[in-house]
Amino acid sequence: MAQTLRDLSAEELAWIAESTAGLLRQQPDATAYTGFDDPPDAFPAVLRSERPC
Amino acid sequence: MLSLTEAAAALRSGAVTSQALTRDCLDRIGRDNPRLNAFIAFDGEAAMAQAQAADRARAGGQPLGPLHGVPLAHKDMFYRSGAETTCGSRIRTGWIAGSTATVLQKLDAAGAVTLGRLGMSEFAVGPLGLNAHFGAVRNPWNTERVSGGSSSGPGAAVASGLCYGALGSDTGASIRVPAAACGVAGLKPTYGLVSRAACMPLSHSLDVVGPLARTVADVALLTSVIAGPDAADPASLASPPGLVPATPGALPPGLRIGVPTSYFTDDLDPEMAALLAECHAKLAELGCTLVPIAIPAFREAAQIYGVILGGEASSIHGKWLRERPQDYAPQVRGRLLAGLQIPAADYVTALRARAGLLRRVLAEVFTQVDVIAAPIWCRLPPRIADVESETVQQAARTVGGVLRATLPANVLGLPALALPTGMTSAGVPAGAQLIGRPWSEPLLLSLGHAYQTCFGTLGLPPAG
């Protein structure tokens, strides 16, 4: 990574820091939508449950 | 020019030959591609040889597939064994695939002719259709404006009749945004309905493959060919055979159409709002009931999009970001590098939130309405010269604005049909997306087809 970051301009580095912080600020609290026990791979199961017979 | 479904029927009946249709497409490519830049590569001789073989097969009484002899072209991200796939990038220019995408195998088996490989945003990063390596694909209705992306070549080529249909991919916008800006139909299918095996990945949790074509009926035919389970794609979900019929069915009575009162309307340009309202009024004319609905879960879905996309895309590109950073365009490299800073716990949290959000949308939204009719572009598609000269920060804001209306469907895995709705003051089309519950493609296609049967399509743009 260090080699990559060295190649970037100050503008690019500032944007990366800003955009990453922005992404993380937006991150909602998963517990508002899932139970404590819900795993990260539960999503396809919800889709499967909707599948027509 | 015939639509794809009309062309397929005419080929079966013998009213036209594949060689005539293919020659016509090649003539259009020769005339219009220099100003549109829709193709990365095309091979006229190979296409004519395929067309000749298709005509011989018909003359010989061989069984004909549903796309027998129909000329298509695809976003340059679908691998074909022994052929180059650039993914719109410098890094993969000259790269030869070792296997063929399942979706291409299905189109081959259905008898389609392949004209060539279509332009795209670099590695499908970016919804405007810009590309620092191959040049921007231009909007066929107004070549000063963007085509939309990342399936930029499919949007422009299909709209201008350079091919009868095309495959694209959609990770947050990439079928619907170019379809809307170019005035064609496009389907982002339910996550897991269409195989992505041997297709370039951007985000394994969000990527889907789907068709673009000039009419909804054309999109239905293409979807019926490419849909279905595939053991070669771990995300593929089993679906009943024939889930998506080749011809859209009749519109069911009493459909409830959700008219969004939040999120989609928060930053909607008045002109785009007026076009969307016209679309809603036409859906009511078809006998649908309009139901105003707030959709808070869509805003929350949008909030986790960047974490999932960033985490997965930066993982896929990690090796090249370390070894060949100079070979990415700065804006693409910047977006991918931002993903490398995302903590693992936040990525997993986003994935955990996803299932709960979908359950909530099913319980709170799709019990009140059958389909949501939402905007695709919230603002007018910009001029290419304006966005090509943006700073990295300005570009990030522009990209975020373009993705805003389309990315919730990717987080939630929902199908969404892009439907052309009219022309904007910028001289380019606008479109609406019909979003349904998982596996509701037959309903969305019936609704879109009924809309086009009653109110027509935009037709071809004026030749430049």
PDB file of C-alpha atoms in Angstrom, chain B residues 138-238:
ATOM      1  CA  ARG B 138     -21.273   9.553 -26.421  1.00  0.00           C
ATOM      2  CA  ASN B 139     -25.033   9.830 -26.081  1.00  0.00           C
ATOM      3  CA  PRO B 140     -26.611   9.135 -29.494  1.00  0.00           C
ATOM      4  CA  TRP B 141     -29.372  11.697 -28.879  1.00  0.00           C
ATOM      5  CA  ASN B 142     -26.924  14.503 -28.099  1.00  0.00           C
ATOM      6  CA  THR B 143     -23.261  13.607 -28.472  1.00  0.00           C
ATOM      7  CA  GLU B 144     -22.182  16.433 -26.149  1.00  0.00           C
ATOM      8  CA  ARG B 145     -23.876  14.614 -23.248  1.00  0.00           C
ATOM      9  CA  VAL B 146     -22.834  11.477 -21.384  1.00  0.00           C
ATOM     10  CA  SER B 147     -24.306   8.124 -22.335  1.00  0.00           C
ATOM     11  CA  GLY B 148     -24.436   6.991 -18.712  1.00  0.00           C
ATOM     12  CA  GLY B 149     -22.506   3.974 -17.501  1.00  0.00           C
ATOM     13  CA  SER B 150     -20.977   1.797 -16.683  1.00  0.00           C
ATOM     14  CA  SER B 151     -22.723  -0.140 -19.526  1.00  0.00           C
ATOM     15  CA  SER B 152     -22.162   2.880 -21.744  1.00  0.00           C
ATOM     16  CA  GLY B 153     -21.505   1.015 -24.997  1.00  0.00           C
ATOM     17  CA  PRO B 154     -24.641  -1.145 -24.662  1.00  0.00           C
ATOM     18  CA  GLY B 155     -26.814   1.930 -24.029  1.00  0.00           C
ATOM     19  CA  ALA B 156     -25.493   3.895 -27.007  1.00  0.00           C
ATOM     20  CA  ALA B 157     -25.218   0.944 -29.417  1.00  0.00           C
ATOM     21  CA  VAL B 158     -28.704  -0.408 -28.744  1.00  0.00           C
ATOM     22  CA  ALA B 159     -30.314   3.051 -28.873  1.00  0.00           C
ATOM     23  CA  SER B 160     -28.773   3.861 -32.246  1.00  0.00           C
ATOM     24  CA  GLY B 161     -29.499   0.486 -33.811  1.00  0.00           C
ATOM     25  CA  LEU B 162     -25.875  -0.683 -34.036  1.00  0.00           C
ATOM     26  CA  CYS B 163     -27.104  -3.989 -32.582  1.00  0.00           C
ATOM     27  CA  TYR B 164     -30.492  -5.435 -31.609  1.00  0.00           C
ATOM     28  CA  GLY B 165     -29.678  -6.016 -27.948  1.00  0.00           C
ATOM     29  CA  ALA B 166     -26.774  -6.179 -25.527  1.00  0.00           C
ATOM     30  CA  LEU B 167     -25.722  -7.543 -22.170  1.00  0.00           C
ATOM     31  CA  GLY B 168     -24.589  -5.203 -19.438  1.00  0.00           C
ATOM     32  CA  SER B 169     -23.976  -5.456 -15.719  1.00  0.00           C
ATOM     33  CA  ASP B 170     -25.386  -3.470 -12.798  1.00  0.00           C
ATOM     34  CA  THR B 171     -23.611  -3.068  -9.454  1.00  0.00           C
ATOM     35  CA  GLY B 172     -25.342   0.180  -8.466  1.00  0.00           C
ATOM     36  CA  ALA B 173     -26.668   1.827 -11.625  1.00  0.00           C
ATOM     37  CA  SER B 174     -24.873   0.401 -14.606  1.00  0.00           C
ATOM     38  CA  ILE B 175     -27.746  -0.981 -16.677  1.00  0.00           C
ATOM     39  CA  ARG B 176     -30.474   1.463 -15.663  1.00  0.00           C
ATOM     40  CA  VAL B 177     -28.526   4.718 -15.884  1.00  0.00           C
ATOM     41  CA  PRO B 178     -27.310   4.250 -19.491  1.00  0.00           C
ATOM     42  CA  ALA B 179     -30.657   2.741 -20.504  1.00  0.00           C
ATOM     43  CA  ALA B 180     -32.456   5.854 -19.248  1.00  0.00           C
ATOM     44  CA  ALA B 181     -29.996   8.361 -20.753  1.00  0.00           C
ATOM     45  CA  CYS B 182     -30.031   6.592 -24.124  1.00  0.00           C
ATOM     46  CA  GLY B 183     -33.792   5.931 -24.204  1.00  0.00           C
ATOM     47  CA  VAL B 184     -33.830   2.124 -24.174  1.00  0.00           C
ATOM     48  CA  ALA B 185     -35.191  -0.549 -21.846  1.00  0.00           C
ATOM     49  CA  GLY B 186     -32.900  -2.409 -19.446  1.00  0.00           C
ATOM     50  CA  LEU B 187     -33.406  -4.952 -16.699  1.00  0.00           C
ATOM     51  CA  LYS B 188     -31.458  -5.261 -13.477  1.00  0.00           C
ATOM     52  CA  PRO B 189     -32.626  -8.730 -12.435  1.00  0.00           C
ATOM     53  CA  THR B 190     -33.081 -10.155  -8.948  1.00  0.00           C
ATOM     54  CA  TYR B 191     -29.699 -10.955  -7.397  1.00  0.00           C
ATOM     55  CA  GLY B 192     -28.979 -14.595  -8.215  1.00  0.00           C
ATOM     56  CA  LEU B 193     -31.349 -14.962 -11.203  1.00  0.00           C
ATOM     57  CA  VAL B 194     -28.700 -14.604 -13.947  1.00  0.00           C
ATOM     58  CA  SER B 195     -25.293 -16.281 -13.820  1.00  0.00           C
ATOM     59  CA  ARG B 196     -22.174 -14.135 -13.498  1.00  0.00           C
ATOM     60  CA  ALA B 197     -19.742 -16.988 -14.131  1.00  0.00           C
ATOM     61  CA  ALA B 198     -16.799 -15.826 -16.273  1.00  0.00           C
ATOM     62  CA  CYS B 199     -17.914 -12.202 -16.090  1.00  0.00           C
ATOM     63  CA  MET B 200     -15.682  -9.467 -14.686  1.00  0.00           C
ATOM     64  CA  PRO B 201     -16.524  -8.922 -11.010  1.00  0.00           C
ATOM     65  CA  LEU B 202     -16.748  -5.536  -9.302  1.00  0.00           C
ATOM     66  CA  SER B 203     -18.610  -6.434  -6.098  1.00  0.00           C
ATOM     67  CA  HIS B 204     -19.664 -10.039  -5.583  1.00  0.00           C
ATOM     68  CA  SER B 205     -22.513  -9.100  -3.261  1.00  0.00           C
ATOM     69  CA  LEU B 206     -23.989  -6.476  -5.584  1.00  0.00           C
ATOM     70  CA  ASP B 207     -23.179  -7.441  -9.203  1.00  0.00           C
ATOM     71  CA  VAL B 208     -25.916  -8.646 -11.538  1.00  0.00           C
ATOM     72  CA  VAL B 209     -25.944  -9.244 -15.304  1.00  0.00           C
ATOM     73  CA  GLY B 210     -28.883  -8.134 -17.439  1.00  0.00           C
ATOM     74  CA  PRO B 211     -29.975  -7.058 -20.928  1.00  0.00           C
ATOM     75  CA  LEU B 212     -30.558  -3.737 -22.660  1.00  0.00           C
ATOM     76  CA  ALA B 213     -32.731  -3.499 -25.788  1.00  0.00           C
ATOM     77  CA  ARG B 214     -34.976  -1.017 -27.553  1.00  0.00           C
ATOM     78  CA  THR B 215     -38.256  -2.417 -26.230  1.00  0.00           C
ATOM     79  CA  VAL B 216     -39.383  -4.125 -23.040  1.00  0.00           C
ATOM     80  CA  ALA B 217     -40.531  -7.119 -25.090  1.00  0.00           C
ATOM     81  CA  ASP B 218     -36.965  -7.427 -26.424  1.00  0.00           C
ATOM     82  CA  VAL B 219     -35.606  -7.328 -22.879  1.00  0.00           C
ATOM     83  CA  ALA B 220     -38.064 -10.067 -21.870  1.00  0.00           C
ATOM     84  CA  LEU B 221     -36.866 -12.330 -24.691  1.00  0.00           C
ATOM     85  CA  LEU B 222     -33.201 -11.827 -23.808  1.00  0.00           C
ATOM     86  CA  THR B 223     -33.877 -12.366 -20.097  1.00  0.00           C
ATOM     87  CA  SER B 224     -35.764 -15.593 -20.795  1.00  0.00           C
ATOM     88  CA  VAL B 225     -32.638 -16.897 -22.538  1.00  0.00           C
ATOM     89  CA  ILE B 226     -30.011 -15.894 -19.943  1.00  0.00           C
ATOM     90  CA  ALA B 227     -31.921 -16.497 -16.678  1.00  0.00           C
ATOM     91  CA  GLY B 228     -31.587 -19.643 -14.626  1.00  0.00           C
ATOM     92  CA  PRO B 229     -29.397 -21.361 -12.055  1.00  0.00           C
ATOM     93  CA  ASP B 230     -25.710 -22.042 -12.712  1.00  0.00           C
ATOM     94  CA  ALA B 231     -23.450 -24.122 -10.512  1.00  0.00           C
ATOM     95  CA  ALA B 232     -20.498 -22.094 -11.791  1.00  0.00           C
ATOM     96  CA  ASP B 233     -21.754 -18.951  -9.991  1.00  0.00           C
ATOM     97  CA  PRO B 234     -21.836 -19.415  -6.193  1.00  0.00           C
ATOM     98  CA  ALA B 235     -24.417 -16.627  -5.867  1.00  0.00           C
ATOM     99  CA  SER B 236     -26.796 -18.200  -8.373  1.00  0.00           C
ATOM    100  CA  LEU B 237     -30.132 -19.115  -6.809  1.00  0.00           C
ATOM    101  CA  ALA B 238     -32.360 -21.897  -8.049  1.00  0.00           C
TER     102      ALA B 238
END
